[in-house]
Coordinates of C-alpha atoms in Angstrom, one line a residue:
Chain A
M1 CA -3.5 -235.8 10.5
I2 CA -5.8 -234.8 13.3
G3 CA -5.0 -235.1 17.1
V4 CA -7.4 -234.5 19.5
H5 CA -5.8 -234.5 23.0
G6 CA -7.4 -234.5 26.6
I7 CA -10.7 -232.5 25.2
S8 CA -13.5 -231.5 28.0
K9 CA -16.1 -229.5 27.2
R10 CA -19.2 -228.6 29.6
F11 CA -22.6 -227.0 29.0
G12 CA -23.8 -225.4 32.2
T13 CA -23.6 -228.5 34.6
F14 CA -23.7 -231.1 31.8
R15 CA -20.6 -232.5 31.1
A16 CA -20.5 -233.5 27.3
L17 CA -17.0 -234.4 26.6
D18 CA -14.5 -235.7 29.5
G19 CA -10.8 -236.4 28.5
I20 CA -11.2 -237.1 25.0
D21 CA -8.1 -238.5 23.1
L22 CA -8.2 -239.5 19.3
E23 CA -5.8 -239.8 16.6
V24 CA -7.3 -239.4 13.1
R25 CA -5.3 -240.5 10.4
E26 CA -4.9 -238.9 7.1
G27 CA -7.1 -240.4 4.3
E28 CA -9.2 -242.3 6.8
F29 CA -13.0 -242.4 7.1
L30 CA -13.9 -242.3 10.4
A31 CA -17.4 -242.8 12.4
L32 CA -18.0 -241.1 15.6
L33 CA -20.9 -243.5 16.6
G34 CA -23.0 -243.2 19.9
P35 CA -26.7 -242.8 21.4
S36 CA -27.9 -239.1 21.6
G37 CA -26.0 -237.1 24.4
S38 CA -22.8 -239.0 24.1
G39 CA -20.9 -235.9 23.2
K40 CA -20.1 -237.3 19.4
T41 CA -21.6 -233.9 17.7
T42 CA -19.8 -231.7 20.3
L43 CA -16.6 -233.5 19.5
L44 CA -17.3 -232.8 15.8
R45 CA -18.0 -229.3 16.4
I46 CA -14.7 -228.9 18.4
I47 CA -12.9 -230.4 15.5
A48 CA -14.4 -228.0 13.2
G49 CA -14.1 -224.6 15.4
L50 CA -17.7 -224.2 15.9
E51 CA -17.2 -224.9 19.5
F52 CA -14.3 -224.5 21.8
P53 CA -13.1 -227.0 24.3
D54 CA -12.9 -226.2 27.8
R55 CA -9.7 -228.1 28.1
G56 CA -7.4 -229.9 25.7
H57 CA -6.3 -229.0 22.4
V58 CA -6.5 -229.7 18.9
E59 CA -4.1 -230.2 16.3
F60 CA -4.1 -230.4 12.5
N61 CA -0.8 -231.9 11.0
G62 CA 0.9 -231.1 14.3
E63 CA 0.0 -227.5 14.6
D64 CA -2.2 -226.5 17.3
V65 CA -5.5 -224.9 16.3
T66 CA -7.4 -225.1 19.3
G67 CA -7.7 -221.2 19.1
L68 CA -8.4 -221.1 15.2
K69 CA -12.0 -220.1 14.1
V70 CA -13.8 -222.4 11.7
A71 CA -13.1 -220.2 9.0
D72 CA -9.4 -220.1 9.5
R73 CA -9.4 -224.3 9.9
K74 CA -9.9 -225.2 6.0
V75 CA -12.4 -227.8 7.0
G76 CA -15.8 -228.8 5.4
F77 CA -19.0 -229.2 7.4
V78 CA -21.9 -230.7 6.2
F79 CA -25.0 -229.8 8.4
Q80 CA -27.2 -232.2 9.8
H81 CA -30.1 -230.2 8.1
Y82 CA -27.7 -228.9 5.3
A83 CA -28.1 -225.5 6.4
L84 CA -28.3 -224.3 2.2
F85 CA -28.8 -220.7 2.1
K86 CA -32.4 -220.9 0.9
H87 CA -32.6 -217.4 -1.0
M88 CA -29.7 -218.4 -3.4
T89 CA -29.4 -220.6 -6.3
V90 CA -27.8 -224.3 -5.8
A91 CA -25.0 -222.9 -7.8
D92 CA -24.7 -219.6 -5.5
N93 CA -24.8 -222.1 -2.7
V94 CA -21.9 -224.2 -4.0
A95 CA -19.7 -221.1 -5.4
F96 CA -20.7 -219.3 -2.0
G97 CA -17.3 -220.4 -0.2
L98 CA -14.9 -219.3 -2.9
S99 CA -17.3 -215.8 -3.6
V100 CA -16.7 -214.5 -0.1
R101 CA -12.7 -214.9 -0.2
S102 CA -10.8 -211.7 -0.1
R103 CA -9.9 -210.1 -3.3
R104 CA -6.6 -211.1 -3.7
L105 CA -7.5 -214.9 -3.3
R106 CA -10.8 -214.7 -5.3
P107 CA -10.9 -216.1 -8.4
P108 CA -12.4 -214.3 -11.1
K109 CA -16.2 -214.5 -11.4
A110 CA -16.5 -217.2 -14.6
K111 CA -14.0 -219.5 -12.8
I112 CA -16.1 -219.4 -9.8
R113 CA -19.2 -220.4 -11.8
A114 CA -17.0 -223.1 -13.8
R115 CA -15.9 -224.2 -10.4
A116 CA -19.3 -224.7 -9.3
A117 CA -20.8 -226.5 -12.0
E118 CA -17.7 -228.9 -12.1
L119 CA -18.6 -229.7 -8.2
L120 CA -22.3 -230.2 -9.3
D121 CA -21.5 -232.6 -11.7
L122 CA -19.5 -234.4 -9.1
V123 CA -21.9 -234.8 -6.9
Q124 CA -24.3 -235.7 -10.1
L125 CA -26.5 -232.7 -9.9
G126 CA -24.9 -231.0 -13.2
G127 CA -27.8 -229.0 -14.9
L128 CA -29.9 -228.4 -11.6
G129 CA -27.3 -225.1 -10.8
N130 CA -30.3 -222.6 -11.2
R131 CA -32.7 -224.4 -9.1
Y132 CA -33.5 -222.9 -5.5
P133 CA -32.9 -225.7 -2.6
A134 CA -36.6 -225.8 -1.7
Q135 CA -36.8 -227.5 -5.5
L136 CA -34.9 -230.1 -4.6
S137 CA -35.2 -233.6 -2.8
G138 CA -33.5 -234.3 0.4
G139 CA -30.6 -236.4 -0.9
Q140 CA -30.4 -233.6 -3.6
R141 CA -29.7 -231.2 -1.0
Q142 CA -27.7 -233.5 0.9
R143 CA -25.3 -233.2 -2.0
V144 CA -25.6 -229.9 -2.6
A145 CA -24.6 -229.2 0.9
L146 CA -21.6 -231.4 0.0
A147 CA -20.4 -229.8 -2.8
R148 CA -20.5 -226.5 -1.3
A149 CA -18.5 -228.0 1.5
L150 CA -15.7 -229.3 -1.2
A151 CA -15.7 -226.1 -3.1
V152 CA -13.1 -224.9 -0.3
E153 CA -11.0 -227.5 -1.0
P154 CA -10.8 -228.8 2.6
Q155 CA -8.3 -230.7 4.5
L156 CA -10.9 -232.2 6.7
L157 CA -14.4 -233.2 6.0
L158 CA -16.7 -233.2 8.6
L159 CA -20.5 -234.4 8.6
D160 CA -23.0 -234.2 11.0
E161 CA -25.7 -236.9 11.0
P162 CA -25.3 -237.0 7.2
F163 CA -28.1 -239.3 6.2
G164 CA -30.2 -238.8 9.5
A165 CA -33.2 -236.7 7.5
L166 CA -33.1 -239.1 4.7
D167 CA -35.5 -242.1 4.1
A168 CA -34.1 -245.6 4.1
K169 CA -33.7 -246.1 0.5
V170 CA -31.9 -242.8 -0.5
R171 CA -29.7 -243.1 2.7
K172 CA -28.3 -246.8 1.3
E173 CA -27.7 -245.2 -2.0
L174 CA -26.1 -241.9 -0.8
R175 CA -24.1 -244.0 1.7
R176 CA -22.2 -246.1 -1.0
W177 CA -21.8 -243.0 -3.3
L178 CA -20.3 -241.0 -0.1
R179 CA -18.0 -243.8 0.3
Q180 CA -16.7 -243.8 -3.2
L181 CA -16.8 -239.9 -3.3
H182 CA -14.4 -240.0 0.1
S183 CA -11.6 -242.6 -1.7
Q184 CA -11.9 -241.0 -5.0
M185 CA -11.1 -237.3 -3.8
G186 CA -8.6 -238.9 -1.2
L187 CA -10.4 -236.8 1.6
T188 CA -10.0 -237.2 5.3
S189 CA -13.4 -237.7 6.7
I190 CA -15.1 -237.6 10.0
F191 CA -18.7 -238.2 10.0
V192 CA -21.2 -238.6 13.4
T193 CA -23.8 -240.8 13.4
H194 CA -26.2 -242.9 16.0
D195 CA -26.5 -246.0 13.3
Q196 CA -24.3 -248.3 14.2
E197 CA -25.2 -249.9 10.7
E198 CA -24.0 -247.2 8.9
A199 CA -20.8 -246.7 11.3
L200 CA -20.1 -250.4 10.3
E201 CA -20.8 -250.1 6.7
L202 CA -19.0 -246.7 5.8
A203 CA -16.5 -246.2 8.1
D204 CA -12.2 -247.2 8.1
R205 CA -12.7 -247.0 11.9
V206 CA -15.4 -246.5 14.5
V207 CA -15.2 -244.5 17.8
V208 CA -17.8 -245.4 20.0
M209 CA -18.8 -242.9 22.6
D210 CA -20.9 -242.7 25.6
H211 CA -21.5 -239.8 28.3
G212 CA -19.0 -238.1 27.0
T213 CA -16.0 -240.4 26.6
I214 CA -14.6 -243.0 23.9
E215 CA -15.7 -246.6 25.2
Q216 CA -13.9 -248.2 22.3
V217 CA -11.9 -247.1 19.0
G218 CA -11.2 -249.9 16.4
T219 CA -12.0 -251.2 12.7
P220 CA -15.4 -252.1 12.2
E221 CA -14.9 -255.5 12.5
D222 CA -12.7 -255.1 15.6
I223 CA -15.9 -253.4 17.2
Y224 CA -18.6 -255.9 16.2
M225 CA -16.2 -259.0 17.2
S226 CA -14.6 -257.9 20.1
P227 CA -16.3 -255.3 21.9
S228 CA -14.1 -253.9 24.8
S229 CA -17.3 -252.9 27.2
A230 CA -20.8 -254.0 27.9
F231 CA -22.0 -250.7 26.5
V232 CA -20.3 -251.6 22.9
S233 CA -21.5 -254.7 23.1
D234 CA -25.1 -253.6 23.5
F235 CA -25.0 -250.7 21.3
V236 CA -23.2 -252.1 18.3
G237 CA -25.1 -254.9 16.4
E238 CA -27.3 -257.4 18.0
T239 CA -26.6 -258.9 21.5
N240 CA -28.3 -261.4 23.8
S241 CA -26.9 -261.6 27.0
L242 CA -26.9 -264.0 30.1
P243 CA -26.3 -263.0 33.8
V244 CA -23.5 -265.5 34.9
S245 CA -20.9 -266.2 37.5
V246 CA -17.6 -266.7 36.8
V247 CA -16.1 -269.7 39.0
D248 CA -12.6 -270.5 38.5
G249 CA -12.6 -268.8 35.0
R250 CA -15.6 -270.7 33.9
A251 CA -18.8 -268.8 33.1
Q252 CA -21.8 -270.9 35.2
F253 CA -25.8 -269.8 34.5
F254 CA -27.5 -271.0 37.3
D255 CA -25.0 -273.5 38.3
R256 CA -25.0 -274.9 35.3
A257 CA -21.5 -274.4 33.1
I258 CA -21.4 -273.3 29.7
E259 CA -19.0 -274.5 27.6
V260 CA -18.0 -271.5 25.4
E261 CA -15.0 -270.0 23.9
S262 CA -14.7 -266.3 25.2
N263 CA -12.5 -263.9 26.9
R264 CA -11.3 -264.6 30.6
V265 CA -12.4 -262.2 33.3
A266 CA -12.1 -262.2 37.1
D267 CA -14.3 -264.6 38.7
G268 CA -17.7 -262.9 40.1
P269 CA -21.0 -261.9 38.6
A270 CA -20.4 -261.2 34.9
R271 CA -22.8 -261.0 31.8
L272 CA -22.1 -263.3 28.8
D273 CA -22.8 -261.4 25.5
F274 CA -23.2 -263.5 22.2
R275 CA -24.9 -262.3 18.7
P276 CA -27.8 -264.2 17.3
H277 CA -25.6 -266.1 14.6
D278 CA -23.1 -267.4 17.5
V279 CA -25.4 -269.7 18.4
S280 CA -26.1 -273.6 17.1
V281 CA -28.6 -276.1 17.9
C282 CA -27.6 -279.0 19.4
D283 CA -29.6 -281.9 21.2
D284 CA -30.2 -282.6 24.9
Q285 CA -26.3 -282.7 25.7
P286 CA -24.4 -281.4 28.7
G287 CA -23.6 -277.4 28.3
C288 CA -26.8 -277.4 26.0
L289 CA -29.2 -274.4 26.7
P290 CA -32.9 -275.1 26.9
M291 CA -34.8 -272.5 25.4
L292 CA -38.7 -272.3 24.9
V293 CA -39.4 -271.0 21.4
T294 CA -41.8 -267.9 21.7
G295 CA -41.9 -266.7 18.1
I296 CA -40.2 -267.5 14.8
Y297 CA -39.9 -265.2 11.4
R298 CA -37.9 -265.2 8.3
R299 CA -35.0 -262.8 8.1
G300 CA -33.6 -263.1 4.6
G301 CA -31.3 -266.2 4.4
E302 CA -32.0 -267.3 8.1
W303 CA -34.9 -267.9 10.7
R304 CA -34.8 -265.6 13.4
V305 CA -36.2 -267.7 16.4
E306 CA -37.2 -265.8 19.6
G307 CA -37.2 -267.7 22.8
E308 CA -37.4 -267.7 26.8
V309 CA -34.9 -269.2 28.9
T310 CA -35.6 -269.7 32.6
G311 CA -34.1 -267.2 34.6
I312 CA -33.8 -264.2 32.4
D313 CA -36.5 -261.5 31.7
R314 CA -35.0 -260.3 28.1
A315 CA -36.2 -262.8 25.1
L316 CA -33.4 -264.3 23.3
E317 CA -32.6 -263.9 19.8
I318 CA -31.0 -266.7 17.6
D319 CA -30.5 -267.0 13.9
V320 CA -31.3 -270.7 12.3
S321 CA -30.4 -271.4 8.7
A322 CA -33.2 -271.0 6.5
T323 CA -32.5 -274.3 5.0
E324 CA -33.2 -276.2 7.9
T325 CA -37.3 -276.9 9.1
P326 CA -38.0 -274.0 11.4
P327 CA -38.3 -275.3 14.9
E328 CA -42.5 -274.6 16.0
I329 CA -43.4 -272.1 18.6
G330 CA -44.0 -273.9 22.0
T331 CA -41.0 -276.7 21.4
R332 CA -37.7 -276.8 23.4
L333 CA -34.5 -276.1 21.6
G334 CA -31.2 -276.7 23.2
L335 CA -28.5 -274.1 22.6
R336 CA -24.9 -274.4 22.0
I337 CA -23.0 -270.7 22.4
N338 CA -19.9 -271.0 20.1
R339 CA -18.7 -267.7 20.6
A340 CA -19.3 -264.9 23.5
K341 CA -17.8 -262.3 25.3
L342 CA -17.9 -262.0 29.1
F343 CA -18.0 -258.4 30.9
T344 CA -17.9 -258.5 34.8
T345 CA -20.8 -256.6 36.1
G346 CA -20.6 -256.2 39.8
V347 CA -24.3 -257.1 40.1
Q348 CA -25.3 -260.9 41.1
P349 CA -26.5 -262.7 39.1
Chain B
M1 CA -65.0 -227.0 3.4
I2 CA -67.5 -229.4 2.7
D3 CA -68.7 -229.3 6.6
D4 CA -68.9 -225.5 6.2
R5 CA -71.4 -225.6 3.2
K6 CA -73.7 -228.1 5.2
S7 CA -73.9 -226.7 8.3
G8 CA -76.4 -223.5 7.5
S9 CA -74.8 -221.3 5.0
G10 CA -77.2 -218.4 6.8
G11 CA -75.4 -218.0 9.5
R12 CA -72.3 -217.8 7.9
Y13 CA -73.4 -214.9 5.7
A14 CA -74.9 -213.1 8.6
L15 CA -71.3 -213.4 10.4
I16 CA -69.6 -212.2 7.2
A17 CA -72.4 -209.4 7.1
L18 CA -72.0 -208.2 10.5
A19 CA -68.1 -207.8 9.9
I20 CA -68.5 -206.1 7.0
A21 CA -71.2 -203.8 8.6
F22 CA -68.9 -203.4 11.6
L23 CA -65.8 -202.6 9.6
A24 CA -67.7 -200.1 7.4
L25 CA -69.0 -198.1 10.3
F26 CA -65.8 -198.0 12.4
L27 CA -63.2 -197.8 9.8
M28 CA -64.3 -197.0 6.0
L29 CA -66.9 -194.4 7.4
P30 CA -64.3 -192.4 9.2
L31 CA -61.9 -192.6 6.6
V32 CA -64.4 -191.4 3.8
A33 CA -65.4 -188.8 6.2
V34 CA -61.8 -187.4 6.6
F35 CA -61.6 -187.1 3.0
V36 CA -64.9 -185.6 2.5
E37 CA -64.6 -183.0 5.2
A38 CA -60.8 -182.2 3.8
L39 CA -62.6 -181.5 0.6
S40 CA -65.5 -179.8 1.3
K41 CA -64.3 -176.3 0.3
G42 CA -63.0 -177.4 -2.6
I43 CA -59.5 -178.8 -4.0
A44 CA -57.8 -175.2 -3.8
A45 CA -58.8 -174.9 0.1
Y46 CA -57.2 -178.4 0.5
G47 CA -54.0 -177.3 -1.2
A48 CA -53.6 -174.3 0.8
A49 CA -54.2 -176.2 4.1
I50 CA -51.0 -178.5 3.1
V51 CA -48.8 -175.8 1.9
E52 CA -49.5 -173.5 4.5
P53 CA -46.0 -172.7 6.6
D54 CA -46.8 -174.3 9.8
A55 CA -48.6 -177.4 8.3
L56 CA -45.2 -177.7 5.8
A57 CA -43.1 -177.3 9.3
A58 CA -45.4 -180.2 10.8
I59 CA -45.0 -182.5 7.6
R60 CA -41.2 -181.8 7.6
L61 CA -40.7 -182.4 11.5
T62 CA -42.7 -185.9 10.8
L63 CA -40.3 -186.7 8.2
L64 CA -37.2 -185.9 10.4
V65 CA -38.7 -187.8 13.4
V66 CA -39.1 -190.9 11.1
A67 CA -35.8 -190.7 9.2
I68 CA -34.2 -190.7 12.5
S69 CA -36.0 -192.9 14.6
V70 CA -36.6 -195.7 12.1
P71 CA -33.0 -196.3 11.0
L72 CA -32.1 -196.5 14.8
N73 CA -34.9 -198.9 15.3
I74 CA -33.4 -201.2 12.7
V75 CA -30.1 -201.2 14.1
F76 CA -31.3 -201.7 17.5
G77 CA -34.0 -204.3 16.4
I78 CA -31.6 -206.3 14.4
A79 CA -29.3 -206.1 17.4
A80 CA -31.6 -207.2 20.2
A81 CA -32.9 -209.8 18.0
W82 CA -29.8 -211.5 16.8
A83 CA -29.0 -211.5 20.7
I84 CA -31.9 -213.3 22.0
A85 CA -32.3 -215.4 19.1
K86 CA -28.9 -216.8 18.3
F87 CA -27.1 -216.5 21.7
D88 CA -28.0 -217.7 25.5
F89 CA -26.8 -215.2 28.3
P90 CA -28.3 -214.5 31.7
G91 CA -30.9 -212.0 31.6
K92 CA -32.2 -212.8 28.4
S93 CA -35.8 -212.9 29.5
L94 CA -35.6 -209.9 31.2
L95 CA -34.3 -208.3 28.0
I96 CA -37.5 -209.5 26.2
S97 CA -39.8 -208.3 28.9
F98 CA -38.2 -204.6 28.2
I99 CA -38.4 -204.7 24.8
D100 CA -42.2 -205.6 25.1
L101 CA -42.5 -202.6 28.1
P102 CA -43.8 -199.7 25.5
F103 CA -46.4 -202.1 23.9
S104 CA -47.9 -202.3 27.8
V105 CA -47.1 -198.9 28.9
S106 CA -49.5 -195.8 27.8
P107 CA -47.7 -193.5 25.7
V108 CA -48.6 -190.7 27.8
V109 CA -46.8 -192.4 30.7
A110 CA -43.8 -192.8 28.5
G111 CA -43.9 -189.0 27.7
L112 CA -44.2 -188.2 31.1
I113 CA -41.0 -190.1 32.1
Y114 CA -39.0 -188.2 30.0
V115 CA -40.7 -184.9 31.1
L116 CA -39.7 -186.4 34.6
L117 CA -36.0 -187.0 33.7
F118 CA -35.3 -184.1 31.3
G119 CA -37.6 -181.7 32.1
A120 CA -37.0 -178.4 33.8
Q121 CA -38.0 -179.7 37.1
G122 CA -36.7 -183.2 36.2
W123 CA -33.4 -185.1 37.7
L124 CA -31.5 -183.9 34.8
G125 CA -33.1 -180.5 34.3
P126 CA -30.5 -178.5 36.2
W127 CA -28.0 -180.1 34.4
L128 CA -29.3 -179.4 31.1
R129 CA -30.0 -176.1 32.0
A130 CA -26.6 -175.5 32.9
H131 CA -25.1 -176.7 29.7
D132 CA -27.8 -175.2 27.5
I133 CA -29.2 -178.5 25.9
E134 CA -33.0 -178.4 25.1
I135 CA -34.7 -181.9 25.3
I136 CA -38.1 -181.3 26.7
F137 CA -40.3 -179.0 24.3
A138 CA -37.8 -179.5 21.8
V139 CA -37.0 -181.8 18.6
P140 CA -34.9 -184.5 21.0
G141 CA -37.8 -185.0 23.2
I142 CA -39.8 -185.8 20.4
L143 CA -37.2 -188.3 19.1
L144 CA -36.8 -189.8 22.1
A145 CA -40.7 -190.4 22.8
T146 CA -41.2 -191.6 19.4
I147 CA -38.1 -194.0 19.6
F148 CA -39.3 -195.4 22.9
V149 CA -42.7 -196.0 21.9
T150 CA -41.9 -197.5 18.6
F151 CA -38.7 -199.7 19.6
P152 CA -40.5 -203.0 20.1
F153 CA -41.8 -202.9 16.4
V154 CA -38.7 -204.4 14.3
A155 CA -37.5 -206.6 17.5
R156 CA -40.8 -208.3 18.2
E157 CA -41.2 -209.2 14.1
L158 CA -37.7 -210.7 14.0
I159 CA -37.1 -212.7 17.3
P160 CA -39.4 -215.0 16.6
L161 CA -38.0 -215.4 12.7
M162 CA -34.4 -215.6 13.8
S163 CA -35.1 -217.8 16.7
E164 CA -36.7 -220.5 14.4
Q165 CA -34.0 -220.1 12.1
G166 CA -31.6 -220.9 14.4
R167 CA -27.7 -220.7 14.0
D168 CA -26.9 -223.3 11.3
D169 CA -26.8 -221.2 8.3
E170 CA -24.6 -218.6 9.8
E171 CA -22.5 -221.3 11.3
A172 CA -22.3 -223.1 7.3
S173 CA -21.3 -219.4 6.0
L174 CA -18.5 -219.4 8.9
S175 CA -17.4 -222.4 8.2
L176 CA -16.8 -221.7 4.3
G177 CA -14.7 -218.9 5.1
A178 CA -17.1 -216.0 5.3
S179 CA -16.4 -213.2 7.5
G180 CA -18.8 -211.9 10.2
F181 CA -19.6 -208.8 8.0
Q182 CA -20.0 -211.3 5.0
T183 CA -22.2 -213.6 6.9
F184 CA -24.5 -210.8 8.2
W185 CA -25.1 -209.2 4.8
R186 CA -25.1 -212.3 2.5
V187 CA -26.9 -215.2 5.0
T188 CA -28.8 -213.4 7.7
L189 CA -30.2 -210.1 6.2
P190 CA -31.9 -212.0 3.0
N191 CA -33.0 -214.5 5.6
I192 CA -34.9 -212.1 7.3
R193 CA -35.6 -209.1 5.2
W194 CA -39.2 -209.7 4.6
G195 CA -40.3 -209.9 8.6
L196 CA -37.5 -206.6 8.9
L197 CA -39.6 -204.7 6.1
Y198 CA -42.9 -205.6 8.1
G199 CA -41.2 -204.6 11.0
V200 CA -40.1 -201.3 9.5
L201 CA -43.4 -200.3 8.0
L202 CA -45.2 -200.7 11.2
C203 CA -42.6 -198.7 12.5
N204 CA -42.5 -196.0 10.2
A205 CA -47.0 -195.8 10.7
R206 CA -46.4 -195.4 14.2
A207 CA -43.7 -192.9 14.2
M208 CA -45.6 -190.8 11.8
G209 CA -48.8 -191.2 14.0
E210 CA -47.9 -191.2 17.3
F211 CA -49.6 -188.6 19.4
G212 CA -49.9 -189.3 23.2
A213 CA -46.1 -189.5 24.1
V214 CA -45.0 -187.0 21.7
S215 CA -47.8 -184.9 23.1
V216 CA -46.5 -184.7 26.7
V217 CA -43.1 -183.4 25.4
S218 CA -43.7 -181.5 22.5
G219 CA -44.9 -178.0 24.1
H220 CA -46.9 -177.7 20.6
L221 CA -44.8 -175.2 19.7
R222 CA -46.1 -173.8 15.8
G223 CA -43.8 -174.5 13.2
L224 CA -41.4 -175.6 15.6
T225 CA -42.1 -179.1 17.9
N226 CA -45.5 -179.7 16.0
T227 CA -45.5 -183.0 14.2
M228 CA -48.5 -183.8 11.8
P229 CA -50.7 -185.4 14.3
L230 CA -50.2 -182.5 16.8
H231 CA -50.9 -180.1 14.4
V232 CA -54.0 -181.6 13.2
E233 CA -55.2 -181.6 16.6
I234 CA -54.5 -177.6 17.2
L235 CA -56.4 -176.8 13.7
Y236 CA -58.9 -178.7 15.0
N237 CA -59.4 -176.9 18.2
E238 CA -59.2 -173.8 16.3
Y239 CA -62.5 -174.9 14.2
N240 CA -60.3 -174.7 11.2
F241 CA -62.0 -178.1 10.3
V242 CA -61.0 -177.9 6.5
A243 CA -57.2 -177.8 7.3
A244 CA -57.3 -180.1 10.4
F245 CA -59.0 -182.7 7.6
A246 CA -56.5 -182.2 5.2
V247 CA -53.8 -182.8 7.0
A248 CA -55.2 -185.7 8.4
S249 CA -55.9 -187.0 5.1
L250 CA -52.3 -187.1 4.5
L251 CA -51.7 -189.3 7.6
A252 CA -54.9 -191.7 6.3
L253 CA -52.9 -191.7 3.0
L254 CA -50.1 -192.8 4.8
A255 CA -52.0 -195.5 6.6
L256 CA -53.6 -197.0 3.2
V257 CA -50.2 -197.1 1.7
T258 CA -48.5 -198.6 4.7
L259 CA -51.7 -201.1 4.6
I260 CA -51.2 -201.9 1.0
L261 CA -47.5 -202.4 1.4
K262 CA -48.0 -204.5 4.6
S263 CA -50.2 -206.8 2.4
I264 CA -47.4 -207.0 -0.4
V265 CA -45.0 -207.6 2.1
E266 CA -46.8 -210.4 4.0
W267 CA -47.6 -212.1 0.9
R268 CA -43.8 -212.5 0.0
F269 CA -43.1 -213.1 3.6
D270 CA -45.6 -216.2 3.4
Y271 CA -44.6 -217.4 0.0
H272 CA -40.8 -217.5 1.2
R273 CA -41.7 -219.1 4.4
G274 CA -44.2 -221.4 2.4
S275 CA -41.1 -222.3 -0.2
A276 CA -38.3 -222.7 2.4
G277 CA -40.4 -225.6 4.1
H278 CA -39.1 -229.4 4.1

């Protein structure tokens, strides 16, 4: 189990991390999700021992490792651009961690070679051991980097934007494969990503970060369905947001009461966030929100309808089942919001 | 390329011819002249001029200077490039400017600085004399001057290379349990080897050929503080042309060998950089 307690880190005047507390469970696949500059990579590097915190400490299985260097932490680190040693063959890259051990701990040469071959098989690159990194595709390099990190039998696998440099199709395949490998090997893994889809698809739990602090920690379901802040609601998944004022615990949009199932917030200005699929079309009934349709296109089994609502600048996006006839551009549509989250804003709507 | 062919090949050939004529006149002709003059009294005279004791002493001294200054340059160059490329610290840009200093200062001035410092009338002169240490008009002075003049070569070659490579490879190596030394030896050094070799070649050529700075501090003592370029000058001033050109031809040969090695290294270097791209 990995514990991170009160970690703060500054780079000059930039506050990269500010009082981070986090528990990583045994065998967990954890995502650090956030926009660039949110501190996610810095946190990963501090856990690895590639960076050292100004305050706070890091524990591995109850043991304080804050002062330990990366070499002594038994972590596998996969770099964003893989950092393969380009003057070494793929097999030598994978064998590196074993071949630099002190003579006492170093397995015999034949054994190292066998282990490297085994790992290359594991990452489905058997037979490519004699190639050089430059002769591999991006996805293959990524897997070599993974095999190399796994060779030292780390207790913790850390991945920095593991799919960032790959094209969409390879990314998707590799994602699934990595998830499998993680469970198959019983690893504890932490990966950094700015791609919320990736985080939601892969991780057991997601840590959403912004401006050097943790906004929310939870399962993908928690994060998506019950975002704890306006930032998380915005950053994860697609969100429509209406400026409302809460009066007597009920949301009002320009004096029009909105009938919606949501959390309770204090009276005053707030924003009402809802997902495109949490909306149904209704006729002119009380509580329906009139929207002018400005665009429509197919998204898989649904129509994505874009529209304008008087009083807000940003277009709304809603999903309508593609089994229904699509609304026409220029027509008015009544919306019923089925499910929403309220966040107090302190700004007048 | 197609556009080139269309747009009047006459102009292109004229430019090429001009370049070749220029090279022939200013580079090839003097080079040929050196060898022609050196061999003008036959191969025996050429050989005699080279094995003559003062000439041998000059060659030995030059080799000694190279043997000391080049390794120092390698150590300094790697250390400086490493610090500049991989770490941030206050005064970094100042250090870069200092490394460039020998490029912008006339070698003669560089020599004079050492005379001013270590010479008999210099700041440290009395102290050195009291302790019986000879620097100016002795081998240590020549070494200092050569080191000063050559010290940007390796560093200048490595700084951009190492900056471009970043810290990822080293961090990867450390994260796999390698020690600092193992990381340097097995990851950093192979990554920079061609750039390093290139810098060493340039540094070597300059260390052997340096005239100005060395001339000021050497004192031109035959058989003692004469390097090859200084020996050539002395012989020439004595109207001993065959001997002068014979020794000069050795330096010219060195230049040719350096040029060939440099081309090979450049070719390998480009090849490696090319294949490293992604």
